Tab-separated table of C-alpha atoms in Angstrom:
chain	number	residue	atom	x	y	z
A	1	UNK	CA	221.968	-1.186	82.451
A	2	UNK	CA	220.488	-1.763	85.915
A	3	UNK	CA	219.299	-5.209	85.007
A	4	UNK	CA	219.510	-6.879	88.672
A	5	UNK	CA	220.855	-10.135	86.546
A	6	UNK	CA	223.666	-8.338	85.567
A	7	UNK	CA	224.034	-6.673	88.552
A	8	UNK	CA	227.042	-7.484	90.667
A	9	UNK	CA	225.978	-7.508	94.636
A	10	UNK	CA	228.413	-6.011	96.613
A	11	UNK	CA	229.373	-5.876	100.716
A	12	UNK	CA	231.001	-2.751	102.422
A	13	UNK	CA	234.229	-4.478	103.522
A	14	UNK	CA	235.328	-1.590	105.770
A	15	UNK	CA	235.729	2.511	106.197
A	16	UNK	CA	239.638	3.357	105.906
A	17	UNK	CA	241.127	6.945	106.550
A	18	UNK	CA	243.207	8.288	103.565
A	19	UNK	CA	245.960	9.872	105.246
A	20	UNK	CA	246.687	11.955	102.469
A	21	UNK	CA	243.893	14.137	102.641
A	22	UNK	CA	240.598	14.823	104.087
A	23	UNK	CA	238.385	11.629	102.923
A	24	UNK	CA	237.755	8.350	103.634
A	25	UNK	CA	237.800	5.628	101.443
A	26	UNK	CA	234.582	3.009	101.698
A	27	UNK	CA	235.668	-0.368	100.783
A	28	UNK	CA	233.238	-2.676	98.760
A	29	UNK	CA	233.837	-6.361	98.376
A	30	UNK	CA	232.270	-8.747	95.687
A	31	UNK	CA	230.627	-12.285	97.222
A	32	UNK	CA	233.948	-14.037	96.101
A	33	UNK	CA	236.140	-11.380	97.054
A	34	UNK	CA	237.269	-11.338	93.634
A	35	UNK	CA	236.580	-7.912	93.069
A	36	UNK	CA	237.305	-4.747	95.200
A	37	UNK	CA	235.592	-1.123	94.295
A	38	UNK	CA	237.055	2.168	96.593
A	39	UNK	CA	234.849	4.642	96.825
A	40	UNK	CA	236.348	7.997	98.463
A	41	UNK	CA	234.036	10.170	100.378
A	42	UNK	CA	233.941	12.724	102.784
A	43	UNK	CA	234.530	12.593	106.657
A	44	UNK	CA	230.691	12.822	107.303
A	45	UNK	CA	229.290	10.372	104.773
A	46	UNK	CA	232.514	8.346	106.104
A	47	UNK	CA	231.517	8.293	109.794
A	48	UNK	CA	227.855	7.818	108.850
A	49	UNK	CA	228.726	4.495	107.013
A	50	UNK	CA	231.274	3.631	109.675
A	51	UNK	CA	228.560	3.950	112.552
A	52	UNK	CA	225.841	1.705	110.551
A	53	UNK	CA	228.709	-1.086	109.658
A	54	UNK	CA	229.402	-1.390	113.482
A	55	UNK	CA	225.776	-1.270	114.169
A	56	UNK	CA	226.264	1.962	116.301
A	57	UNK	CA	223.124	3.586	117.311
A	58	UNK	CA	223.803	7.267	118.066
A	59	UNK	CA	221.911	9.030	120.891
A	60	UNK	CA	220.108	11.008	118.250
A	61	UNK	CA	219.223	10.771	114.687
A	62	UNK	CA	221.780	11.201	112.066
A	63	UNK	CA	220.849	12.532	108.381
A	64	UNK	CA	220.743	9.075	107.212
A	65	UNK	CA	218.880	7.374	109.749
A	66	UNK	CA	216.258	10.389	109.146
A	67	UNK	CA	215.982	9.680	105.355
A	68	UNK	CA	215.143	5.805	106.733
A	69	UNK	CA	212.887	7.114	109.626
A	70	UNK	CA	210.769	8.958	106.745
A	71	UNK	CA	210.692	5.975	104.688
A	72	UNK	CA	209.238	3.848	107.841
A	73	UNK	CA	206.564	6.323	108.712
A	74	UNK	CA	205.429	6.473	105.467
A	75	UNK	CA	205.900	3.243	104.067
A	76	UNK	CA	208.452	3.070	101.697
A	77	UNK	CA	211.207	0.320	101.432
A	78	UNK	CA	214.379	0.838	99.969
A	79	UNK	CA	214.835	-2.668	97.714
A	80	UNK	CA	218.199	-2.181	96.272
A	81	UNK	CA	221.055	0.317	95.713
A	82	UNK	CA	222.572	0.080	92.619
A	83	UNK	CA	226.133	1.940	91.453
A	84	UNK	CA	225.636	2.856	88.216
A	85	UNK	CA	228.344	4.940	86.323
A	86	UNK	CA	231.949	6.107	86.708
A	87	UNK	CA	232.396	9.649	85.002
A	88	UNK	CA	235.777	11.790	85.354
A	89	UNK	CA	236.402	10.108	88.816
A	90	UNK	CA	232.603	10.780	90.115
A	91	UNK	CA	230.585	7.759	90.568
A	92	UNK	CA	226.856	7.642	89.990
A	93	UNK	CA	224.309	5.520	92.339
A	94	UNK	CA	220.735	5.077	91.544
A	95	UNK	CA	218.009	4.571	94.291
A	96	UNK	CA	215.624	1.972	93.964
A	97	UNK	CA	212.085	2.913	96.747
A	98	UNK	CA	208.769	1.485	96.378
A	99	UNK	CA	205.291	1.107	97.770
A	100	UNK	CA	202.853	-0.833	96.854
A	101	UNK	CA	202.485	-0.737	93.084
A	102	UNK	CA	204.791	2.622	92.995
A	103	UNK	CA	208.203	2.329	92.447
A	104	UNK	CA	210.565	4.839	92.058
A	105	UNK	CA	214.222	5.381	91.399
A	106	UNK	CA	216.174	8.773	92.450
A	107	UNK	CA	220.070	9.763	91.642
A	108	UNK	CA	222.058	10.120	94.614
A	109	UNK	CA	226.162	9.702	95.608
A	110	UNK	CA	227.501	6.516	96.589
A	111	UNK	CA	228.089	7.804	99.555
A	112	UNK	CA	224.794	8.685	100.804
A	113	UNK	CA	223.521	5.420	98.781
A	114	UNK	CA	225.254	3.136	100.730
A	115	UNK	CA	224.798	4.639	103.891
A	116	UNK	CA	221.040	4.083	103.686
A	117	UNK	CA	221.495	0.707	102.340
A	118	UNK	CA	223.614	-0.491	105.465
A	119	UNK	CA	220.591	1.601	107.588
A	120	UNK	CA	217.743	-0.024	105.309
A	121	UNK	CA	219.510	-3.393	104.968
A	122	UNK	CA	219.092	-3.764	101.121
A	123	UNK	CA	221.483	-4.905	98.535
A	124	UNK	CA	223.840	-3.045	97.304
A	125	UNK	CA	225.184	-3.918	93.451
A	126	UNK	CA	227.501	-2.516	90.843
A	127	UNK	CA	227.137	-2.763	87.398
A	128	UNK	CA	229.755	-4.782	85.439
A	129	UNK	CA	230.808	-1.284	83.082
A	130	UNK	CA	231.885	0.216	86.124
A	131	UNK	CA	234.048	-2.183	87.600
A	132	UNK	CA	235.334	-2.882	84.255
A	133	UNK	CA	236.462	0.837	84.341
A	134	UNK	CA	237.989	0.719	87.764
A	135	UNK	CA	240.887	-1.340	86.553
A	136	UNK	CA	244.145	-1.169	88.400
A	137	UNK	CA	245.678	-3.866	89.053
A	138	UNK	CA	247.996	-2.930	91.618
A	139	UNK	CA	244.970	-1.436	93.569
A	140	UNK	CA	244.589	-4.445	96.232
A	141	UNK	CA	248.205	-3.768	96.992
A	142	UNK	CA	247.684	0.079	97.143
A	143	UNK	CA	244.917	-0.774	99.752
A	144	UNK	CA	246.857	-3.283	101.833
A	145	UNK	CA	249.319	-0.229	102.260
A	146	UNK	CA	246.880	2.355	102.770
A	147	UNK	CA	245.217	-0.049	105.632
A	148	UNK	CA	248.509	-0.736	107.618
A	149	UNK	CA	248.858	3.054	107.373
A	150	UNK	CA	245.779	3.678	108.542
A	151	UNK	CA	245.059	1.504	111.016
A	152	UNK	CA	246.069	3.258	114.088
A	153	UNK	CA	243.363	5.522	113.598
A	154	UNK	CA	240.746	3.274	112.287
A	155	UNK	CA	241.112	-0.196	114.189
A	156	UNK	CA	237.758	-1.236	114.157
A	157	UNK	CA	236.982	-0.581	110.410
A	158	UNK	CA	238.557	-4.230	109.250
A	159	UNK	CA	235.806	-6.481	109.448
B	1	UNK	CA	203.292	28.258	121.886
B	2	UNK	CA	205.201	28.420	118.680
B	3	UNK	CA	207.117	31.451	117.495
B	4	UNK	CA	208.542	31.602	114.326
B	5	UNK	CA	211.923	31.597	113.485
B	6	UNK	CA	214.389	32.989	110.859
B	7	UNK	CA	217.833	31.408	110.193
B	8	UNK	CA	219.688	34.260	110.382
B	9	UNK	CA	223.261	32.936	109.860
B	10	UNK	CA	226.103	30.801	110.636
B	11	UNK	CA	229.003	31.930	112.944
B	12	UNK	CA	232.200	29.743	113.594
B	13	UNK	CA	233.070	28.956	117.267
B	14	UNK	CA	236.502	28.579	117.096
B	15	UNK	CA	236.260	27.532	120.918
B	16	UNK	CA	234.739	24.553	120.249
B	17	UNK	CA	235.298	23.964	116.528
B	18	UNK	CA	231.801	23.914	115.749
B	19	UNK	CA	229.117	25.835	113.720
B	20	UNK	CA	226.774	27.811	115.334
B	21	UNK	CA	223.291	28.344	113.329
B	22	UNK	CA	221.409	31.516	114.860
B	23	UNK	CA	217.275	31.363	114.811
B	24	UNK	CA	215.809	34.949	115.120
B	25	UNK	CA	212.098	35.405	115.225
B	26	UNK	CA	210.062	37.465	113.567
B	27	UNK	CA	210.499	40.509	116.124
B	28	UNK	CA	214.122	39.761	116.340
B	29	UNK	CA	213.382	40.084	120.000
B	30	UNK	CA	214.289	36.005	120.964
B	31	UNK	CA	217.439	34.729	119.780
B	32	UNK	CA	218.504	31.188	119.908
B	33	UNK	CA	221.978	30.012	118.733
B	34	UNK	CA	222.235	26.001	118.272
B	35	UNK	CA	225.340	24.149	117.808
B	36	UNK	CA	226.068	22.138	114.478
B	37	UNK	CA	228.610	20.122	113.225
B	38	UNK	CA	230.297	21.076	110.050
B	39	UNK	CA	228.663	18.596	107.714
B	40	UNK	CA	225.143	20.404	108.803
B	41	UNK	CA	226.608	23.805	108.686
B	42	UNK	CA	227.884	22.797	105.172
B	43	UNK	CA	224.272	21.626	104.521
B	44	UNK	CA	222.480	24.652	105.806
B	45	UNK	CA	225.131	27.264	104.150
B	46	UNK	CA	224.692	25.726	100.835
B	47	UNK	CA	220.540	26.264	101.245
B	48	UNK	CA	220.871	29.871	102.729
B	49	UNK	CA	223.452	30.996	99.822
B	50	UNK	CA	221.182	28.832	97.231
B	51	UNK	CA	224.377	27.060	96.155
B	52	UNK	CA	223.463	24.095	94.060
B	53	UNK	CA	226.398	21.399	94.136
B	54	UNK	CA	227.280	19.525	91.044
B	55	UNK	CA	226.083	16.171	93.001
B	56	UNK	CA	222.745	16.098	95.172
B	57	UNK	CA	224.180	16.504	99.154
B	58	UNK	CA	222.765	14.437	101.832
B	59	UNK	CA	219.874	16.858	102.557
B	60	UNK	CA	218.960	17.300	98.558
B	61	UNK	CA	218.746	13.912	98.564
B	62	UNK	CA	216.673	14.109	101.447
B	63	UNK	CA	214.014	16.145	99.462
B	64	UNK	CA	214.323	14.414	96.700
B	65	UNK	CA	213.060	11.252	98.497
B	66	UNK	CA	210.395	13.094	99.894
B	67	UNK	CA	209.282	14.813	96.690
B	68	UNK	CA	209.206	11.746	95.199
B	69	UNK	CA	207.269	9.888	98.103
B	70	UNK	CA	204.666	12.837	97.258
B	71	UNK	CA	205.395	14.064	101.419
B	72	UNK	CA	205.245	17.746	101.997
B	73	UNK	CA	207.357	19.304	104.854
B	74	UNK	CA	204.576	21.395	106.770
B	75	UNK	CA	207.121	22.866	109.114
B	76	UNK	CA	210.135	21.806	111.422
B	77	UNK	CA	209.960	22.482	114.915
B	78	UNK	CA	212.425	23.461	118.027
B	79	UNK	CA	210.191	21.300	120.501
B	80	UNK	CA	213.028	21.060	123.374
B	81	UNK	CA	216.576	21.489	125.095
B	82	UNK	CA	217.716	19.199	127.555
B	83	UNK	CA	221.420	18.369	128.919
B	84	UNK	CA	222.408	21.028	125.967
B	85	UNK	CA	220.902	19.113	123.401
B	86	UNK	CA	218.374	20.470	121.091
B	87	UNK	CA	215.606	18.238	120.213
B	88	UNK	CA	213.232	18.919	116.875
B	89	UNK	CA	210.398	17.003	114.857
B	90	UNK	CA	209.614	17.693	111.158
B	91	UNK	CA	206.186	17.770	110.854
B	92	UNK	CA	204.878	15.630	107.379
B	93	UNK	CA	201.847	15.917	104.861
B	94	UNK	CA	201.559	13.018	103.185
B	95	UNK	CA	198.191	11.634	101.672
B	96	UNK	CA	195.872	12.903	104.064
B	97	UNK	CA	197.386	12.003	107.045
B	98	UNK	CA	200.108	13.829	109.199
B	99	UNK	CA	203.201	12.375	110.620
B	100	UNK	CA	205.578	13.805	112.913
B	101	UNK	CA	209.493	12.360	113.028
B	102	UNK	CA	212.179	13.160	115.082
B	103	UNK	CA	214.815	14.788	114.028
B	104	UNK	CA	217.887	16.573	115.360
B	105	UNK	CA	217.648	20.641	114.483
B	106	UNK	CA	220.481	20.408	112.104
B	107	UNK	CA	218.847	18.191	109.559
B	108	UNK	CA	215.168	19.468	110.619
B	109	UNK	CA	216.502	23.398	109.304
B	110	UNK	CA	218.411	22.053	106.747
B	111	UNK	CA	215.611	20.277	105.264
B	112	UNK	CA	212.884	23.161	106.015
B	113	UNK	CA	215.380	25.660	103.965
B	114	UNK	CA	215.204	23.204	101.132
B	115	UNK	CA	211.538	23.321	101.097
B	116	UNK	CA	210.740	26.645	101.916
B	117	UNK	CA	208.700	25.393	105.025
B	118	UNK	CA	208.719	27.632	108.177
B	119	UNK	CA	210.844	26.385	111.346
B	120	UNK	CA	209.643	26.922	114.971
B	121	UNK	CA	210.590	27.155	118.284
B	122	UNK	CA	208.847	26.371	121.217
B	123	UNK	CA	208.569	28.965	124.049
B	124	UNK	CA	209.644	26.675	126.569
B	125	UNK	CA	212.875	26.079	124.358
B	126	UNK	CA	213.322	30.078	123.945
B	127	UNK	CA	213.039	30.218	127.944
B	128	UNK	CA	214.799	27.674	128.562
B	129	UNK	CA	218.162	28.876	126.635
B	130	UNK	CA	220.039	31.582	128.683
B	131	UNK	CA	220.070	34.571	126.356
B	132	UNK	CA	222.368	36.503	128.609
B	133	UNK	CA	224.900	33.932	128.649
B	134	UNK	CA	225.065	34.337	124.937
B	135	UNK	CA	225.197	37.651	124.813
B	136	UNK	CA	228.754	37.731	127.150
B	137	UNK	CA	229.608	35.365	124.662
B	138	UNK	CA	229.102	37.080	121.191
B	139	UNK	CA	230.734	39.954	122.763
B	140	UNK	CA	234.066	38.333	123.190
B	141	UNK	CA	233.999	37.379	119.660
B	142	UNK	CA	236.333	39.207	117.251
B	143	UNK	CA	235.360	40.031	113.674
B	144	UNK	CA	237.549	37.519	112.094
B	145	UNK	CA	235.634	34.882	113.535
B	146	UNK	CA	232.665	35.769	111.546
B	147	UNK	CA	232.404	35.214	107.844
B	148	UNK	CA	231.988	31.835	105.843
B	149	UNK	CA	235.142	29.813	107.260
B	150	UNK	CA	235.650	27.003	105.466
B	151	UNK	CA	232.662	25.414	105.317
C-alpha cells in the first residue's frame, strides 16, 4: 500500500482560509497538476505549514521545527511522508524516519505530516486509493471560489 | 539553581486572548505564570486532564517520535526571560549521550506532561518575573474568567 512506485508525489500548492468556519484548507498539487487533494486543518497546523511554505523563520521554535530540531540532534532523517487512507472524512499519514540501518514508520495527521515534511524537505506522496476516493469533480471549481473568497486575508498563500 | 515546578493550571486572559499556564513549586512559595497560545494551551490541557484525542496531536506525535528514536525526556527546563519571552531547553537521554534543544516553554511542558518528566525553573527566571505585578493582576480577575474556556 505504501509502495513508493505507486506512490503519487505531491507539492503543497498553498494554505487557504475557509471562511466558513474555523480551519484552513492545505492545498496539495500532483507534478502535472492533474490532481488536487484538500486537506482541512486547524488554524495552528495551518499557520505552521503556512510559515515553512514561505520559508518564515520565527524568532523562536515552533512545535514542528522542535520535532525536526530532535531529529537533527539525534540523527534521524525524515525520508518521505506518505498519505495513506481516507476514513469517514479523516485522513491517515504515515511517517517514514530512519538511521542508519533503523527505520521506522509512526501514524500521525496530515497536518502535522506535512508540516515536518516542508521543515525536513522530504517528499510528500499519496497513495492512488485515496485520491481515487476524493472524487469530486466540481472540486477545482469549489476551490477557485473558495480562493477569490479568501484571498483578502491570505494573499501570500498562492504560490 | 533549579527548583521544581508543578503545572498547576491554565487560566484564560481575556485581556490579551491568550492562555496563561501557572508553574508552582514544590513549596507553592514561587509562582510563575507564562503566556501560551491556544494551540499549546490545547496541548497542555489535553495532558493535564489525560484526554486522549481520537488522532495523535502535535505533541503526541512529538513523543511518539521520540519513543520511537529510543530518546528519553530527562526533564524540561525554564532556563530564562528576556524582553517577556520565556526561553526553555528539553534536556535528552539518548544512547549514552545527553543532548540539550531549545525549545519554547509551551512545547517543552507540553512534552514533559506527556512523559511524566519533571519541569524546572531557574532561580534567576523566578527572580526575574515580578510576582507582585501578578498578584494585582489575578486580583482583578473575576471568577468567570477561570474554568476551561474553550480550549
Amino acid at each position: 500500500m505504501t509502495e513508493t512506485n505507486t506512490l503519487i508525489p505531491l507539492k503543497v500548492h498553498g494554505v487557504l482560509v475557509d471562511p466558513n468556519t474555523d480551519t484552513q484548507i492545505v492545498v496539495l498539487r500532483d507534478e502535472k497538476n492533474s490532481e488536487v487533494l484538500p486537506i482541512w486543518v486547524g488554524t495552528a497546523e495551518g499557520t505552521s505549514i503556512r510559515l515553512a511554505l514561505e520559508n518564515v523563520i520565527p524568532p523562536r521554535p515552533m512545535s514542528h521545527d522542535l520535532i525536526c530540531s530532535f531529529a537533527s540532534h539525534l540523527g534521524f532523517t525524515l525520508n518521505k511522508v506518505v498519505i495513506t487512507e481516507v476514513k469517514n472524512n479523516t485522513y491517515f499519514s504515515t511517517l517514514f524516519l530512519s538511521k542508519d540501518d533503523l527505520e521506522k514508520t509512526i501514524d500521525s495527521r496530515p497536518s502535522d505530516a506535512i508540516a515536518l515534511a516542508l521543515r525536513c524537505q522530504c517528499p510528500i506522496y499519496v497513495t492512488p486509493e485515496v485520491l481515487e476516493r476524493r472524487g469530486g469533480e466540481d472540486l477545482d471549481t469549489w476551490l477557485s471560489k473558495l480562493d477569490q473568497k479568501g484571498s483578502e486575508q491570505s494573499e501570500k498563500t498562492d504560490i | 539553581m533549579l527548583n521544581q515546578m508543578n503545572v498547576r493550571g491554565l487560566l484564560f486572559d481575556p485581556y490579551n486572548n491568550a492562555y496563561i499556564v501557572i508553574l508552582r513549586d514544590e513549596q507553592n512559595s514561587d509562582m510563575l505564570p507564562i503566556w501560551v497560545g491556544k494551540a499549546e494551551a490545547s496541548a497542555i490541557s489535553f495532558a493535564l486532564e489525560q484526554i486522549a484525542p481520537p488522532r495523535p496531536m502535535t505533541h503526541d506525535l512529538m513523543k511518539t517520535v521520540l519513543d520511537n528514536m529510543d530518546a528519553k525526556v530527562i526533564s524540561a527546563v525554564i532556563t530564562d526571560l528576556k524582553d517577556n519571552t520565556y526561553f526553555a531547553k528539553i534536556h535528552l537521554l539518548f544512547g549514552d549521550s545527553e543532548f540539550t534543544v531549545d525549545s519554547r516553554p509551551s512545547d517543552a511542558i507540553a512534552v514533559a506532561l506527556r512523559t511524566e518528566a519533571p519541569i524546572f525553573a531557574s532561580g534567576e527566571v523566578l527572580h526575574k518575573q515580578n510576582s507582585e505585578e501578578l498578584e494585582r493582576w489575578l486580583e482583578n480577575l473575576k471568577p468567570e474568567d477561570f474554568g476551561k474556556s474553550d480550549i
